[in-house]
Coordinates of C-alpha atoms and ligand atoms in Angstrom, one line a residue:
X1 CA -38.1 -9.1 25.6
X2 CA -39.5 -7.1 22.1
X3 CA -37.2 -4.6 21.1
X4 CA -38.0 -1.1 21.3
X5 CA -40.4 -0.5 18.6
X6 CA -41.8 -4.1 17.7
X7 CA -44.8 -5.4 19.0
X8 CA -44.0 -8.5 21.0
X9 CA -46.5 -10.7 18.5
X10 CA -43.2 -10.5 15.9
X11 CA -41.4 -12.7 18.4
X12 CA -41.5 -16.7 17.1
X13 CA -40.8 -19.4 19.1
X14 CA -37.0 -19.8 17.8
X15 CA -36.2 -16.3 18.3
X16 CA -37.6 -16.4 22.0
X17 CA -35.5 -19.5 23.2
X18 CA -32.8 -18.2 21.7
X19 CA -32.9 -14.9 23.6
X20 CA -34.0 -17.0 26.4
X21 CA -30.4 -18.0 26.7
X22 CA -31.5 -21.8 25.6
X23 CA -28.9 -23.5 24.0
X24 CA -28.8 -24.9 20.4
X25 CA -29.8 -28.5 20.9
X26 CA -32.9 -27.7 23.1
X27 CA -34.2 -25.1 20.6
X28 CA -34.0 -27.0 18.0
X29 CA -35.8 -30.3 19.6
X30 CA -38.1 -27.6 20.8
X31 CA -39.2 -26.6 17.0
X32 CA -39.4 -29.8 16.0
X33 CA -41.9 -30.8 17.9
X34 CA -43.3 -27.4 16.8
X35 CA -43.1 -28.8 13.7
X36 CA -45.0 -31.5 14.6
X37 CA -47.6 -29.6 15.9
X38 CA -48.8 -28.8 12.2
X39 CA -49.3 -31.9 11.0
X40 CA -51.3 -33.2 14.4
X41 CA -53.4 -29.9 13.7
X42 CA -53.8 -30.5 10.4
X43 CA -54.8 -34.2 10.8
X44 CA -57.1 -33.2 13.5
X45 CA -59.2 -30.5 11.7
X46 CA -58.8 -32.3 8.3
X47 CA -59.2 -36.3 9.5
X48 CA -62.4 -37.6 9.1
X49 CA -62.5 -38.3 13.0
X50 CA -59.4 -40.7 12.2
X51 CA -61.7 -43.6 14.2
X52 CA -59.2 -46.8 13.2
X53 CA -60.0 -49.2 10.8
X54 CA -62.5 -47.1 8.7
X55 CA -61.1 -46.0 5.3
X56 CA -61.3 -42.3 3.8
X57 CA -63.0 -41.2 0.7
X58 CA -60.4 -42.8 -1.1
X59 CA -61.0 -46.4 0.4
X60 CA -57.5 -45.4 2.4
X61 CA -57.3 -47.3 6.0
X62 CA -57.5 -44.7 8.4
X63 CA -55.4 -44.5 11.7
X64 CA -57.2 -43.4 15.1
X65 CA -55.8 -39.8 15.7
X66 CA -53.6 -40.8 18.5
X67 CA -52.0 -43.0 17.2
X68 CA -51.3 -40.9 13.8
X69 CA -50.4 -37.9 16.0
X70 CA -48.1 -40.3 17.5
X71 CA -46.2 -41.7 14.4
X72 CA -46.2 -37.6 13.6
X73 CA -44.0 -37.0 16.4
X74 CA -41.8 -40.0 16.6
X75 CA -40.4 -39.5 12.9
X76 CA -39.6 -35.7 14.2
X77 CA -38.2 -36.9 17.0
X78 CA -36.2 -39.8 15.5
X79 CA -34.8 -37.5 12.8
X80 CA -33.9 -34.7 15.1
X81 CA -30.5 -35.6 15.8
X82 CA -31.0 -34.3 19.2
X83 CA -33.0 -36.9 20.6
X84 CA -31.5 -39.7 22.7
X85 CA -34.2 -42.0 24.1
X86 CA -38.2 -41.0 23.9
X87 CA -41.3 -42.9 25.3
X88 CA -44.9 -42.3 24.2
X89 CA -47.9 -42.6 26.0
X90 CA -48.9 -44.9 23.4
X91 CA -46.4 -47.2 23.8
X92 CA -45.4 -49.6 26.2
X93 CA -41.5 -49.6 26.3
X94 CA -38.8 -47.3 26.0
X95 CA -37.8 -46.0 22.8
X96 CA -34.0 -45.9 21.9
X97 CA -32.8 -43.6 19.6
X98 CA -29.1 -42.6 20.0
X99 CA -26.7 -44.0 22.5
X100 CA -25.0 -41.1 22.6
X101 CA -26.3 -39.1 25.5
X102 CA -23.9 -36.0 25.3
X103 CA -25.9 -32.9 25.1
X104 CA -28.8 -34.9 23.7
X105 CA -32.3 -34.6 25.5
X106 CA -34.9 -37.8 26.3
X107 CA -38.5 -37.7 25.8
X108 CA -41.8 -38.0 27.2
X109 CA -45.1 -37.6 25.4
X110 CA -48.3 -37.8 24.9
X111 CA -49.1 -37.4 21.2
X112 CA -53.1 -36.3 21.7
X113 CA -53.9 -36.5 24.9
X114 CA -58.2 -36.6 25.8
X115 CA -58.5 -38.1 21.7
X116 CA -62.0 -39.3 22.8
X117 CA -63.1 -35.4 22.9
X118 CA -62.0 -35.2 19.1
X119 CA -65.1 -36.6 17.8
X120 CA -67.4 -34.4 19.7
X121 CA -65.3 -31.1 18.7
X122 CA -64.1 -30.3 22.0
X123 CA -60.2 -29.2 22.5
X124 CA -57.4 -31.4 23.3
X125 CA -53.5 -31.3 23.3
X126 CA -50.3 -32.7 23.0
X127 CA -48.2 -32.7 26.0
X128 CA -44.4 -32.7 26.3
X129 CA -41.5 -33.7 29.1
X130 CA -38.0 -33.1 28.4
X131 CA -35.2 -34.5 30.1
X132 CA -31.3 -33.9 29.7
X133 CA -29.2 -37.1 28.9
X134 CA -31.1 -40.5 28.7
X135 CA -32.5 -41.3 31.5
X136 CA -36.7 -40.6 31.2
X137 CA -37.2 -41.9 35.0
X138 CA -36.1 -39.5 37.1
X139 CA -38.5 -37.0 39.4
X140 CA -40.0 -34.4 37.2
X141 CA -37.3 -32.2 39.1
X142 CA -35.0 -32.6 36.6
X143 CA -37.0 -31.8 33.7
X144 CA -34.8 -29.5 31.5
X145 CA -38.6 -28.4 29.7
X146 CA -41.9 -29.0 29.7
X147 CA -44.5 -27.7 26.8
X148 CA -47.6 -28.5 25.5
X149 CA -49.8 -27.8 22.9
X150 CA -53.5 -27.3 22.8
X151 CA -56.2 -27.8 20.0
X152 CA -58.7 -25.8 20.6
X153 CA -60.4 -22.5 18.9
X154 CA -56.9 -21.4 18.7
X155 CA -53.5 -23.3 18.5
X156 CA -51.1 -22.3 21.4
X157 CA -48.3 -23.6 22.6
X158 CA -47.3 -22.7 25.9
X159 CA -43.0 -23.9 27.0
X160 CA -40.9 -23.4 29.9
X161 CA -37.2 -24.3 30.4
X162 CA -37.2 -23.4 33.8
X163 CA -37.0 -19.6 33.4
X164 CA -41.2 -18.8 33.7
X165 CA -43.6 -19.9 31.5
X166 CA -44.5 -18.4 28.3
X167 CA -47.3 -18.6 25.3
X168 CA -47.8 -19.0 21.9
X169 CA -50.1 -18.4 19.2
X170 CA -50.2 -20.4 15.8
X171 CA -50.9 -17.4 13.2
X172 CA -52.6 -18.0 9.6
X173 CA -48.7 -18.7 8.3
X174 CA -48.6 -21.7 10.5
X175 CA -46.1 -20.1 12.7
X176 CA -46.0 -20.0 16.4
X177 CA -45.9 -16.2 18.0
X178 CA -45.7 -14.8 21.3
X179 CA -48.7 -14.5 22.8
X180 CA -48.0 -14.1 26.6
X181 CA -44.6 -13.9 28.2
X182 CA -43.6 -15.2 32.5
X183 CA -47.0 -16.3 32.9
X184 CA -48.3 -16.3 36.5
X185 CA -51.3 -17.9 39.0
X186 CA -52.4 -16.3 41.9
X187 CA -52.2 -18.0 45.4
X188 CA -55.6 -18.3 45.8
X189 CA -58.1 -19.6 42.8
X190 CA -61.8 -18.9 42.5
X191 CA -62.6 -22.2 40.2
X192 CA -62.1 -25.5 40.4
X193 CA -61.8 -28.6 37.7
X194 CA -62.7 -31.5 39.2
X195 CA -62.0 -35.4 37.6
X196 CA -63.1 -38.9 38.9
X197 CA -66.4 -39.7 40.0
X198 CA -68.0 -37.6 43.3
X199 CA -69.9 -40.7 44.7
X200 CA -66.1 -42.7 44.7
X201 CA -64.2 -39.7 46.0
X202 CA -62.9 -40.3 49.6
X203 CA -64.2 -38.5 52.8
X204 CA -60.7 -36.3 52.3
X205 CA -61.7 -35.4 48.7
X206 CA -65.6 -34.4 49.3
X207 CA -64.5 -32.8 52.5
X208 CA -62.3 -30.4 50.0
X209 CA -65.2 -30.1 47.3
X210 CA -67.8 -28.8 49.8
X211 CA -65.2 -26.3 50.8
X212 CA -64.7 -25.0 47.6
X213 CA -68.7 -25.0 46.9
X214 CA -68.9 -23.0 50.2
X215 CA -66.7 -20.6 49.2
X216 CA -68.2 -19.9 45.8
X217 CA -65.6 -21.5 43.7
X218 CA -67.0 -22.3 40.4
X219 CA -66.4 -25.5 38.5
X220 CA -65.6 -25.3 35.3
X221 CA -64.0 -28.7 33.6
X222 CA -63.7 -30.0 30.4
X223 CA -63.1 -33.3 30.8
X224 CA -59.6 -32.6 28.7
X225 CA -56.5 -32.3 30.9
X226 CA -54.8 -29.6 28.3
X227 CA -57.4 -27.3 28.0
X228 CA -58.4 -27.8 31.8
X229 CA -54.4 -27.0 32.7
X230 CA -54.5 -24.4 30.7
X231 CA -57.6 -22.4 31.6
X232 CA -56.1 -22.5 35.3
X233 CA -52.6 -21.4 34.3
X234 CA -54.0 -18.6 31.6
X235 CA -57.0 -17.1 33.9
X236 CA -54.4 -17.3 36.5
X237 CA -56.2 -18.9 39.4
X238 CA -58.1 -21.9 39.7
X239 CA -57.6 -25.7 40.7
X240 CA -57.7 -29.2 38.8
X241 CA -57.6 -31.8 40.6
X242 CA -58.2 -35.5 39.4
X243 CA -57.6 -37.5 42.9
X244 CA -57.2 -41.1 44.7
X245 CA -60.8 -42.8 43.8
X246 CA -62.3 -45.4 46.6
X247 CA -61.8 -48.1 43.6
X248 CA -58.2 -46.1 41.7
X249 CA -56.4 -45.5 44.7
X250 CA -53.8 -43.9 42.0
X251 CA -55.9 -41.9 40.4
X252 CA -56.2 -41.8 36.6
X253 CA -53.3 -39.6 35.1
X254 CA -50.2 -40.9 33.9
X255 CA -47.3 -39.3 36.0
X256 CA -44.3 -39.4 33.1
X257 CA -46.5 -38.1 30.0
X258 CA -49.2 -36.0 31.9
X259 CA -48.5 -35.0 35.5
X260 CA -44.9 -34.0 35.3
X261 CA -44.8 -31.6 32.3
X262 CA -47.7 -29.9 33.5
X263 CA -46.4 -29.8 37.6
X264 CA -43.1 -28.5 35.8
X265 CA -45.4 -25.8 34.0
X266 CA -48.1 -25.0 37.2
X267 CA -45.0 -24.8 39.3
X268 CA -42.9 -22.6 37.2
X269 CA -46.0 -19.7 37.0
X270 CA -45.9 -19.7 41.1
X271 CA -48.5 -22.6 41.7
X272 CA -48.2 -26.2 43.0
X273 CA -49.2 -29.7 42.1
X274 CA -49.2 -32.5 44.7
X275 CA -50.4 -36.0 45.0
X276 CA -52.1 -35.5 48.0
X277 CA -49.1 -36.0 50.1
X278 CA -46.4 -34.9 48.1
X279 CA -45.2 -32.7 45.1
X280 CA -45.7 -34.3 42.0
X281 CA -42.5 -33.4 40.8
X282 CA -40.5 -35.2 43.5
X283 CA -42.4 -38.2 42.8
X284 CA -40.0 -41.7 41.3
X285 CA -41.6 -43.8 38.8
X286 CA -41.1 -47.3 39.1
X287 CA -42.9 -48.1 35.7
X288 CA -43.2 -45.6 32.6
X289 CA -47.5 -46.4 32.9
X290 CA -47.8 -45.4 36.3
X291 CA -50.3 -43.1 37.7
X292 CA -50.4 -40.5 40.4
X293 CA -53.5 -38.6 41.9
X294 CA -53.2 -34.7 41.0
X295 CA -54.4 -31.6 42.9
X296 CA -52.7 -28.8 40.8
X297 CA -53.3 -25.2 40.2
X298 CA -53.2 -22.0 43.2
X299 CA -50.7 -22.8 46.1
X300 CA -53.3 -22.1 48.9
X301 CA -56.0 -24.6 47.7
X302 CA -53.3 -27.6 46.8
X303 CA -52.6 -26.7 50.3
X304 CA -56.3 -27.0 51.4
X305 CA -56.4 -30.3 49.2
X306 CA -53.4 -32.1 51.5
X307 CA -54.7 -30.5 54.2
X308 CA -58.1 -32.4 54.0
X309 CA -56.4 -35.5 52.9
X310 CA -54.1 -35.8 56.0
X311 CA -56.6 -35.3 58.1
X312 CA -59.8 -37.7 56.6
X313 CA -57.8 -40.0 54.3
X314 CA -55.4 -42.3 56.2
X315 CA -53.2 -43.9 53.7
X316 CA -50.9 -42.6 50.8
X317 CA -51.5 -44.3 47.9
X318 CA -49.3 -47.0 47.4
X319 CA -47.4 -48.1 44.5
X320 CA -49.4 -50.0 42.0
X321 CA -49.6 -53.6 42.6
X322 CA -50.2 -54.5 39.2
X323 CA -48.9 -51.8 36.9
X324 CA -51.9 -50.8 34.2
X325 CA -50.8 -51.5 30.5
X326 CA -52.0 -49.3 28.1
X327 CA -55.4 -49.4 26.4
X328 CA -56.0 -50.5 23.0
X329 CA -58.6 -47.2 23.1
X330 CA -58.5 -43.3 22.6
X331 CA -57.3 -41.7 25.7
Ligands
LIG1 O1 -55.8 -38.9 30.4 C1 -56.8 -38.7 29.5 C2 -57.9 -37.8 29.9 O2 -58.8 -37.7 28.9 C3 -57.5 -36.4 30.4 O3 -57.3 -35.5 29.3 C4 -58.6 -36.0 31.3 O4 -58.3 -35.0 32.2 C5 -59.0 -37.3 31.9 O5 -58.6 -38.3 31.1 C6 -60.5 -37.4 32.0 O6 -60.9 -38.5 32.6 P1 -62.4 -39.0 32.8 O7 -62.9 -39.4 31.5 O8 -62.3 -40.0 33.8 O9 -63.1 -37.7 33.3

């Protein structure tokens, strides 16, 4: 992609989608959000941990991060002119924004996702879905994008549009530049990042677990779903995994703003992300809070995953009888 000559750090974001071949409406929703990115960073390395209802030096009420990354992103997104419908993790309902849907894009996101790692200075992310038209519940198939953006040491971005996956660097102007282009896991990881409790984990799960252990596999896990996606997808091998618990039969992760983005990412770099049972991205919500169990990472050990679940665990999990509303809390 860098022309003869240039170094491919010179690329930015805008230039890259638009010798992606992306068209004119997607790049620019892409940069917004971008945009947005700045002023989440900014809040997050500036805020005074943003813990709502505290006030600042200057006796200002303070907003919890997430929900000030939130508001960051909705104005960008309301004022794109690209956006027809968006949803937030933080939000219960459906957000309308135009009725027209031609060649506008819908929404997904969750503004700062792991928030409750801010305060102890551990990385955490903004994730991103992207759907052509209006309609924000449809499989994670038809994603036109996914991205996400992670706060850690360094400010990446990492984006796909369905042509590979590709990474960004935020550089001391503030602007995003190519870091690592067609990103791509191995089959077969040698770590694994595990969510959920062990001593709830069903016979399928632990069964899995001490095969990894057996094998060596380290765990490495962060307890942040961003930076644990990303350390799989960037060392190129590994597997998270945050399954069916004996007492969460659906897991913990929001399918809409956390498991298809990031299945839409894993699967575009060559690996695979399943509930269990099935591919994530094939999965239908029935509710814009549901939640899915997740083994994603290296083909051959989601694989290994459903493998151990067929045989020990007998029953799919099943639709959520009660759907979960969203807590008042940092995620
Ligand atoms: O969904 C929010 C989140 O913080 C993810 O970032 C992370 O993977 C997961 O929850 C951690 O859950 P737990 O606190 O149960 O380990």
């Amino acid at each position: 992609m860098a022309e003869p000559g240039k170094t491919k750090f010179q690329i930015d974001l805008r230039r890259h989608l638009r010798e992606t071949g992306v068209n004119d409406n997607l790049t620019h929703l892409i940069c917004e959000i971008a945009e947005a990115s700045k002023y989440i960073i900014n809040s997050i390395r500036t805020g005074d941990l943003g813990v709502a209802g505290t006030s600042n030096l200057y006796g200002e009420q303070q907003l919890a991060l997430d929900v000030l990354a939130d508001r960051i992103l909705r104005k960008r997104l309301d004022h794109s002119q690209v956006v027809a419908n968006m949803m937030s993790e933080e939000m219960d309902e459906i957000i309308p924004i135009s009725p027209d849907c031609d060649g506008k894009y819908s929404v997904a996101f969750d503004p700062l996702d792991g928030s409750s790692l801010v305060d102890v200075n551990l990385a955490v992310g903004t994730i991103i879905s992207i759907f052509e038209g209006c309609d924000l519940l449809l499989p994670g198939r038809h994603q036109a994008a996914a991205m996400y953006i992670l706060y850690g040491p360094r400010t990446t971005l990492v984006y796909s549009v369905g042509d590979g996956v590709h990474e960004f660097g935020m550089n001391n102007l503030m602007e995003y530049t190519l870091l690592r282009e067609s990103i791509t896991i191995e089959s077969k990881g040698n770590l694994y990042s595990p969510g959920g409790q062990r001593n709830l984990y069903t016979p399928g799960v632990e069964a899995f677990v001490s095969n990894l252990e057996e094998r060596g596999v380290k765990l490495r896990y962060s307890g942040g779903f961003v930076p644990d996606i990303n350390q799989v997808l960037l060392k190129g091998n590994g597997i998270f995994f945050y399954p069916h618990l004996q007492n969460q039969p659906n897991g913990k992760l929001r399918l809409l703003f956390e498991l298809n983005p990031m299945a839409f990412l894993i699967e575009q770099a060559g690996g695979a992300a399943s509930n269990g049972y099935q591919r994530i991205l094939d999965l239908q919500a029935e509710q814009i809070h549901d939640r899915a169990p997740v083994f994603i990472g290296c083909k051959e050990d989601v694989a290994l995953a459903e493998e151990f679940i067929r045989t020990l665990d007998n029953a799919q999990p099943q639709p959520e009888a009660k759907k979960t509303r969203k807590r008042a809390s940092a995620s």
